[in-house]
Tab-separated table of C-alpha atoms in Angstrom:
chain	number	residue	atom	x	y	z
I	1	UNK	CA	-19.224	-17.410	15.703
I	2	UNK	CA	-18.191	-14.006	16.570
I	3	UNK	CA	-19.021	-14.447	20.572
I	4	UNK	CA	-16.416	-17.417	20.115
I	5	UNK	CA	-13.706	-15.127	18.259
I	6	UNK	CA	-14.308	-12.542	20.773
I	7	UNK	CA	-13.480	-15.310	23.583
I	8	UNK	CA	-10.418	-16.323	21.953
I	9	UNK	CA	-9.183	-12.840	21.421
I	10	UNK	CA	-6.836	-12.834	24.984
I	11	UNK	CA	-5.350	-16.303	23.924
I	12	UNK	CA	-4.732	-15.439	20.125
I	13	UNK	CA	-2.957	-11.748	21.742
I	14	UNK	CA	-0.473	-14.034	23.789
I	15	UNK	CA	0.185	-16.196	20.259
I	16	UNK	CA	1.355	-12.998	18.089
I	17	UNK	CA	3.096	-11.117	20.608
I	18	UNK	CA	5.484	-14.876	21.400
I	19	UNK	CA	5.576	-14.819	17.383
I	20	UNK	CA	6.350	-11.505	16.839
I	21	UNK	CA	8.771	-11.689	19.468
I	22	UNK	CA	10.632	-14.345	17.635
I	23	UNK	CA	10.772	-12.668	14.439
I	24	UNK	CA	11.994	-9.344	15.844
I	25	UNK	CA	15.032	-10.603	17.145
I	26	UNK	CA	16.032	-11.742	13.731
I	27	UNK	CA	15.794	-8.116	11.639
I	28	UNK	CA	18.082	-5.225	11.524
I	29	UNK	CA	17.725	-2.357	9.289
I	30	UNK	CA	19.048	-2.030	5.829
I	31	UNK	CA	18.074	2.059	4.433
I	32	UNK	CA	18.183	2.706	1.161
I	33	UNK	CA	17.216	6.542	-0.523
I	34	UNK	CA	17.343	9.230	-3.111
I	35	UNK	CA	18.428	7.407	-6.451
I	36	UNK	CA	16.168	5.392	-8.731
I	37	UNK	CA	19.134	4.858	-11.479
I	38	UNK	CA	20.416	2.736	-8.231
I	39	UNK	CA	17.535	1.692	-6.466
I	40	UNK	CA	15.176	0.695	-9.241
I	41	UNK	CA	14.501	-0.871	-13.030
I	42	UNK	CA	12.352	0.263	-15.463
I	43	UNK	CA	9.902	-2.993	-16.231
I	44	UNK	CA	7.658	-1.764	-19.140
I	45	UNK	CA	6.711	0.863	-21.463
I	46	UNK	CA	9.001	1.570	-24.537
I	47	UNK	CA	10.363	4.565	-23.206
I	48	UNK	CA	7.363	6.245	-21.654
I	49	UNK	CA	9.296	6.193	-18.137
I	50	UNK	CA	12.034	8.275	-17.653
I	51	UNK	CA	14.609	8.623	-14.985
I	52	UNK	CA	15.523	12.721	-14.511
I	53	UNK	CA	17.268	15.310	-12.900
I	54	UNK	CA	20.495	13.039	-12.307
I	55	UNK	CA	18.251	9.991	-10.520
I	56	UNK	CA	16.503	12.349	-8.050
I	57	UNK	CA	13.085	12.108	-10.507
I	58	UNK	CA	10.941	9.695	-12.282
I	59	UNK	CA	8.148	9.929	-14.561
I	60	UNK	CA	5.913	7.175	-15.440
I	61	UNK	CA	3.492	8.044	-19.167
I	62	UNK	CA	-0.026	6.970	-20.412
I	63	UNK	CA	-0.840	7.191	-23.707
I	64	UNK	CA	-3.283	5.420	-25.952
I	65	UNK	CA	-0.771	2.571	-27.032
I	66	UNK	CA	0.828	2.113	-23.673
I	67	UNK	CA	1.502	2.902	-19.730
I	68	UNK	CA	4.529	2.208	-17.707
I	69	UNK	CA	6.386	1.040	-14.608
I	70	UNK	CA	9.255	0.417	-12.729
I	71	UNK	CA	10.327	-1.998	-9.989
I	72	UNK	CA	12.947	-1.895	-7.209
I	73	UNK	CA	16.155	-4.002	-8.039
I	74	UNK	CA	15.776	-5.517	-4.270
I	75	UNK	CA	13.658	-7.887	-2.667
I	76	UNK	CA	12.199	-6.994	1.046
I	77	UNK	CA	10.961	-8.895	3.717
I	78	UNK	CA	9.121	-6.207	6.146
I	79	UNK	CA	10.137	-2.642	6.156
I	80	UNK	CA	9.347	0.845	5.992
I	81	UNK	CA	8.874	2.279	2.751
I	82	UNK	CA	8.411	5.780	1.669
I	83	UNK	CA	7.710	7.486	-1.699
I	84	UNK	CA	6.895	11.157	-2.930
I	85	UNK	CA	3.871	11.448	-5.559
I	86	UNK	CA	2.493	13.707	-7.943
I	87	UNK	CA	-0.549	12.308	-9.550
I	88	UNK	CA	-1.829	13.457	-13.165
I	89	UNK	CA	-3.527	16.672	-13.417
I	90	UNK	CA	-6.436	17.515	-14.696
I	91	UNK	CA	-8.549	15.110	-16.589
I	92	UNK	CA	-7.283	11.718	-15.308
I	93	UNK	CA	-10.991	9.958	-15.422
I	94	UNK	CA	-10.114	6.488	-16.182
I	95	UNK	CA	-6.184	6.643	-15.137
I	96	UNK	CA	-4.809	4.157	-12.423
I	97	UNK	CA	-1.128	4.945	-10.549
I	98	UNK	CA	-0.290	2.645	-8.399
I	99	UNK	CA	2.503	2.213	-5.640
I	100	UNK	CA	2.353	-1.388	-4.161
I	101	UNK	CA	4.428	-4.156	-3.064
I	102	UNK	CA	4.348	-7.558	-4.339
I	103	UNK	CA	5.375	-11.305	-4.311
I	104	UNK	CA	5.972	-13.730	-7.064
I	105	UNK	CA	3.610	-16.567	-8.054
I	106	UNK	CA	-0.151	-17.590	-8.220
I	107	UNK	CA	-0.333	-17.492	-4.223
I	108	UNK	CA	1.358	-13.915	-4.591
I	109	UNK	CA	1.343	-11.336	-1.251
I	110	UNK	CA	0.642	-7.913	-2.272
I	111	UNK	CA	-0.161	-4.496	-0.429
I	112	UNK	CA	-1.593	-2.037	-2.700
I	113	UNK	CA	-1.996	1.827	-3.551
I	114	UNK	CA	-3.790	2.701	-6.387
I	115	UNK	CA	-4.927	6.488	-7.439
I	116	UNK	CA	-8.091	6.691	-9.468
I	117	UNK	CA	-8.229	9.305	-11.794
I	118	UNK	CA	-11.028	11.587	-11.983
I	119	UNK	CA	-13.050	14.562	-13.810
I	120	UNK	CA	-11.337	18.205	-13.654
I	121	UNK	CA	-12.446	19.245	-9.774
I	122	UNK	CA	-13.532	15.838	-8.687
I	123	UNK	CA	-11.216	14.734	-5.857
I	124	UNK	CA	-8.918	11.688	-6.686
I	125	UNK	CA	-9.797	8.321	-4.516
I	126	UNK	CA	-7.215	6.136	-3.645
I	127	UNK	CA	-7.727	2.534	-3.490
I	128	UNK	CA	-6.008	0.495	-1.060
I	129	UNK	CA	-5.927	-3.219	-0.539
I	130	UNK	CA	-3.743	-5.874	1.311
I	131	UNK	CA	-3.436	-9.686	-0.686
I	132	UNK	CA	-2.213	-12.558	1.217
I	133	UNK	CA	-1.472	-16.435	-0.157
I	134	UNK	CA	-3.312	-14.939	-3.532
I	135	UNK	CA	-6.378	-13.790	-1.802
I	136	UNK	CA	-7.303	-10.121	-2.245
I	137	UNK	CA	-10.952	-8.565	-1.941
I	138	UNK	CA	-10.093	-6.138	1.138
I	139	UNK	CA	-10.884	-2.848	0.006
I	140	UNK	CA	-10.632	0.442	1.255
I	141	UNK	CA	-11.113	4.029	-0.147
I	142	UNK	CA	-10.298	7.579	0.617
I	143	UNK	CA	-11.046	10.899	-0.806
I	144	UNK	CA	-7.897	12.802	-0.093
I	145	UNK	CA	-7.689	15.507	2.071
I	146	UNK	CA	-5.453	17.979	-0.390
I	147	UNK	CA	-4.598	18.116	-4.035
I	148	UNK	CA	-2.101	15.616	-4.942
I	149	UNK	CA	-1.799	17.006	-8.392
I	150	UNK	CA	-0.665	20.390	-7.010
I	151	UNK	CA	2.574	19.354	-4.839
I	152	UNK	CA	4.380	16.019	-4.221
I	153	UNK	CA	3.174	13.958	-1.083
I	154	UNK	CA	4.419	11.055	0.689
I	155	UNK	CA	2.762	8.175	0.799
I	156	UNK	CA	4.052	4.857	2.895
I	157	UNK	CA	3.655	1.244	4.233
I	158	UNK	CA	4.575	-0.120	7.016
I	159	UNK	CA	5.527	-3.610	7.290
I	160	UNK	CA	6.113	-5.883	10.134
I	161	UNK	CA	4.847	-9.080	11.642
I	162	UNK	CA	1.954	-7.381	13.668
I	163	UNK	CA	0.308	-5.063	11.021
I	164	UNK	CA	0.110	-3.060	7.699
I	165	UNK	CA	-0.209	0.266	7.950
I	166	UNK	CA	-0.989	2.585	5.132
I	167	UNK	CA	0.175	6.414	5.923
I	168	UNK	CA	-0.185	9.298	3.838
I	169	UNK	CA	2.156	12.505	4.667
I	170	UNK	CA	2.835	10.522	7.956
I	171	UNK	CA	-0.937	10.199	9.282
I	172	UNK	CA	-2.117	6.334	9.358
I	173	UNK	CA	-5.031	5.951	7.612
I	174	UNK	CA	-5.449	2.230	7.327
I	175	UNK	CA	-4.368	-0.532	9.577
I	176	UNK	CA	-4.578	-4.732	8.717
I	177	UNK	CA	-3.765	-6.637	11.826
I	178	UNK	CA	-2.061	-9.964	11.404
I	179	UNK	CA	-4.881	-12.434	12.695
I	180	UNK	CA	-3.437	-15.762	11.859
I	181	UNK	CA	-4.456	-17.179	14.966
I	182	UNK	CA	-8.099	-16.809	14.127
I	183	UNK	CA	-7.408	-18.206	11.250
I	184	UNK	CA	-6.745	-14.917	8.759
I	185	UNK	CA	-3.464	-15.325	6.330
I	186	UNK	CA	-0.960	-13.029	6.975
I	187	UNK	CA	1.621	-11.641	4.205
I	188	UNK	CA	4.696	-12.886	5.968
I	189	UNK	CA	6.879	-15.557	4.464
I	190	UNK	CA	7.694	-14.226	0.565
I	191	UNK	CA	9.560	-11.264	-0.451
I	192	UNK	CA	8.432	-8.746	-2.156
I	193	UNK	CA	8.961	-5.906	-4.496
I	194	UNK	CA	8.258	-2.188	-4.825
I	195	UNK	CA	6.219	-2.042	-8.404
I	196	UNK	CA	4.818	1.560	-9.264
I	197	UNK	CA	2.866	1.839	-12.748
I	198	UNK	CA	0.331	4.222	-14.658
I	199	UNK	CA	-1.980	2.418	-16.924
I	200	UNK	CA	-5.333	2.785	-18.591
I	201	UNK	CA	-8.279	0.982	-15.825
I	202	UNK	CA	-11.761	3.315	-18.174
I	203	UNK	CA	-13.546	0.094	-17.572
I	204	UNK	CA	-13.739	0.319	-13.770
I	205	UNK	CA	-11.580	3.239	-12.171
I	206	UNK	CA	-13.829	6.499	-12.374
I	207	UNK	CA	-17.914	5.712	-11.210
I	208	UNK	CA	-17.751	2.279	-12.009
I	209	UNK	CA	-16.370	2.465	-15.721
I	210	UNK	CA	-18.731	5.124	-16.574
I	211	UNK	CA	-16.372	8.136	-17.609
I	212	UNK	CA	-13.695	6.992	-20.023
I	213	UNK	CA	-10.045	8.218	-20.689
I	214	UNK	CA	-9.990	11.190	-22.635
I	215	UNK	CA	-7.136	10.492	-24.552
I	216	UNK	CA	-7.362	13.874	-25.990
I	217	UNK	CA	-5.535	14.512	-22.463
I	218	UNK	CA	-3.047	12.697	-23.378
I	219	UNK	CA	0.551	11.824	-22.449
I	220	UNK	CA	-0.911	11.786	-18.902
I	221	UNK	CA	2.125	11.817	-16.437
I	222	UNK	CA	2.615	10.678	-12.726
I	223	UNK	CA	6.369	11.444	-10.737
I	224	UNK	CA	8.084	10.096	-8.208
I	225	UNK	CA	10.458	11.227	-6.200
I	226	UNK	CA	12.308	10.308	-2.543
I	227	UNK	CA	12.367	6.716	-2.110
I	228	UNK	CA	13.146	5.754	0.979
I	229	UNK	CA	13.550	2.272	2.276
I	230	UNK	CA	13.939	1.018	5.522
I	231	UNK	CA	14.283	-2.815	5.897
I	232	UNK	CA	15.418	-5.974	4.805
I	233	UNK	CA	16.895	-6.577	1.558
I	234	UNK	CA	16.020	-10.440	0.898
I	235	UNK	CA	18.071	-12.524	-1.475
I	236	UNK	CA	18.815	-15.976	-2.181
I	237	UNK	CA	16.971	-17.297	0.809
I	238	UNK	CA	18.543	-15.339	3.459
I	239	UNK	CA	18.244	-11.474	5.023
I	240	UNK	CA	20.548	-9.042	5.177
I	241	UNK	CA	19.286	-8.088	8.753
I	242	UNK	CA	21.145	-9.884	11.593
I	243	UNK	CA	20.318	-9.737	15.572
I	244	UNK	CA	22.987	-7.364	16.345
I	245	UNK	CA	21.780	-4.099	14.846
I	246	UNK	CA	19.713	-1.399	17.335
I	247	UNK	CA	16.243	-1.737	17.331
I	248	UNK	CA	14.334	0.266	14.799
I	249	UNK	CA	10.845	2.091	15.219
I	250	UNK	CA	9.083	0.410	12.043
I	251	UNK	CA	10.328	-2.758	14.076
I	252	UNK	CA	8.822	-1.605	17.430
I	253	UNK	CA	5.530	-0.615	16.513
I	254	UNK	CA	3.575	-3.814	16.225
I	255	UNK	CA	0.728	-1.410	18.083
I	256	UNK	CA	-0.503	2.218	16.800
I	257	UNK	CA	-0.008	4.497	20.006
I	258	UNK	CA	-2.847	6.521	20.781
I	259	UNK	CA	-1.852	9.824	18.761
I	260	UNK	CA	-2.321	7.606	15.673
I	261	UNK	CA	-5.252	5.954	16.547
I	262	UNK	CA	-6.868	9.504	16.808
I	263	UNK	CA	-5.402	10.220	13.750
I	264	UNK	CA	-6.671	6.693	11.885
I	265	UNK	CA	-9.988	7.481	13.247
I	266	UNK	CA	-10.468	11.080	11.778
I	267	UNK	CA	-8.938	9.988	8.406
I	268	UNK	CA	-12.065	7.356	8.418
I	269	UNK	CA	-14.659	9.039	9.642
I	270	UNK	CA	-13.971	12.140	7.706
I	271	UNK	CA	-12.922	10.430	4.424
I	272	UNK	CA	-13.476	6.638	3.993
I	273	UNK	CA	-15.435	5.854	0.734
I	274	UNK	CA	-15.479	2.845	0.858
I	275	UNK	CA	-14.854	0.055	3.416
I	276	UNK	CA	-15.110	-3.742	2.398
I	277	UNK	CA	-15.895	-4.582	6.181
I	278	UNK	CA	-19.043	-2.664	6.003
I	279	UNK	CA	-19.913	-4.113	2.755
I	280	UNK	CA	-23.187	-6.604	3.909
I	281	UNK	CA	-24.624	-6.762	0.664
I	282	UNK	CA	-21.020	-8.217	-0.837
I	283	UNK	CA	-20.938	-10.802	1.859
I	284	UNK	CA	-24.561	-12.009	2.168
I	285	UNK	CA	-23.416	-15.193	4.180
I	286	UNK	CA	-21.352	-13.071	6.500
I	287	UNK	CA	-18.480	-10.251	6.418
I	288	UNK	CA	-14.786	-11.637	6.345
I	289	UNK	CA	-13.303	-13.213	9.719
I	290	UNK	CA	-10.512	-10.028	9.998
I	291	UNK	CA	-13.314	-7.448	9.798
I	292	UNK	CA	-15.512	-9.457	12.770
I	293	UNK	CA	-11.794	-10.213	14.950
I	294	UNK	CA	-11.030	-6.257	14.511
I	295	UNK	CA	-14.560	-5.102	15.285
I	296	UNK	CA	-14.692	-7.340	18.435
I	297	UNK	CA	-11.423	-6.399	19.917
């Protein structure tokens, strides 16, 4: 099967750069930044999120009873987007923040960052995975290569019809490639929102469940700062992008040039956890199509 994927690969290339082609010429730009009193609504938690320092801030609160979360007033359908983190201190073992976008309904598209909290001096991992039509199970970890407790960090996705692309502080350090012509779904067709939470995950998050939340520890506290969106707003069926807008570089870059494929590649080699792809003993009867397509081309 893969020696007939592989043969296909030239073909399928041809297919996504005519679709891509077609989409692009629909989408214009549509930036949105700084305020969250604007840009976003608080979903849950009684209180335990707070909007500061005039919109500029926002803190999202774990404690025993409760987490909390926000999510951005607008729809998207591809984009840039960009936000500032500062994780919880500390003891976090057993803490999950998360900073993901995400459709509606039981065939939901989602593209995921989650922190996992960890023991004083243990280095956070951060959990990424892409959902398309409802179907998850693509994980990736990272150990990070700094202390996101310390200082606010940026941490982004990029959107388009040729590929996800997880950054963090601008380097790429995951890539999903939209393979619908070998037959992988794509996260294309519904809108999504920006959802960022902090919630209580003891039973899985830190070694596999095995270290609990410390609620002693508690309020534990995750801020955000700097979102920054670049893309477009979806309502009521129709996008606020037209064809006459300049072409934009989130748009463009339906390929990694070779400065961030260096970069990709050190990220993974030097701090990749985990890797779903690699995962043999998961997938007995044979790893997913995507990680067999991107392997063999």
């Amino acid at each position: 099967m893969a020696s007939s994927v592989h043969s296909s690969h030239s073909n399928a290339s041809v297919l996504i750069f005519l679709f891509v082609s077609a989409i692009l010429g629909s989408l214009s730009k549509v930036v949105l930044a700084g305020n969250f009193y604007k840009n976003v609504e608080i979903t849950w938690g009684d209180g335990r999120a707070q909007i500061l320092d005039n919109g500029k801030l926002l803190n999202l609160s774990l404690d025993k009873a409760s987490g909390s979360g926000f999510q951005s007033k607008n729809e998207f359908l591809y984009g840039k987007f960009d936000m500032k983190l500062k994780l919880v201190p500390g003891n976090s073992a057993g803490v999950v923040t998360a900073y993901y976008l995400r459709s509606q309904g039981s065939s939901w598209d989602e593209i995921d960052f989650e922190f996992l909290g960890n023991l004083s001096g243990e280095p956070y991992i951060v959990h990424t995975n892409v959902y398309s039509q409802g179907k998850g199970d693509r994980e990736q970890q990272f150990y990070l290569w700094f202390d996101p407790t310390a200082n606010f960090h940026t941490y982004s996705i990029l959107w388009n019809p040729g590929h996800v692309v997880f950054y963090v502080d601008g380097k790429p350090i995951r890539e999903f490639k939209n393979l619908e012509p070998f037959g992988v779904p794509y996260p294309k067709n519904q809108s999504v929102r920006i959802h960022s939470s902090i919630w209580n995950a003891d039973d899985w998050a830190t070694r596999g469940g095995l270290v609990k939340t410390d609620w002693i520890q508690a309020p534990f506290i995750s801020s955000f700062k700097d979102l920054r969106t670049n893309a477009c707003v979806w309502s009521n069926g129709v996008s606020s992008c037209s064809s006459n807008s300049t072409s934009d570089a989130w748009r463009l870059s339906q390929e990694l040039d070779s400065t961030s494929q260096k970069r990709l590649k050190w990220v993974q080699r030097k701090f990749m956890v985990y890797n779903y792809c690699t995962d043999i003993n998961r997938f007995p009867h044979g790893l997913p199509l995507e990680c067999t397509v991107t392997t063999k081309s």
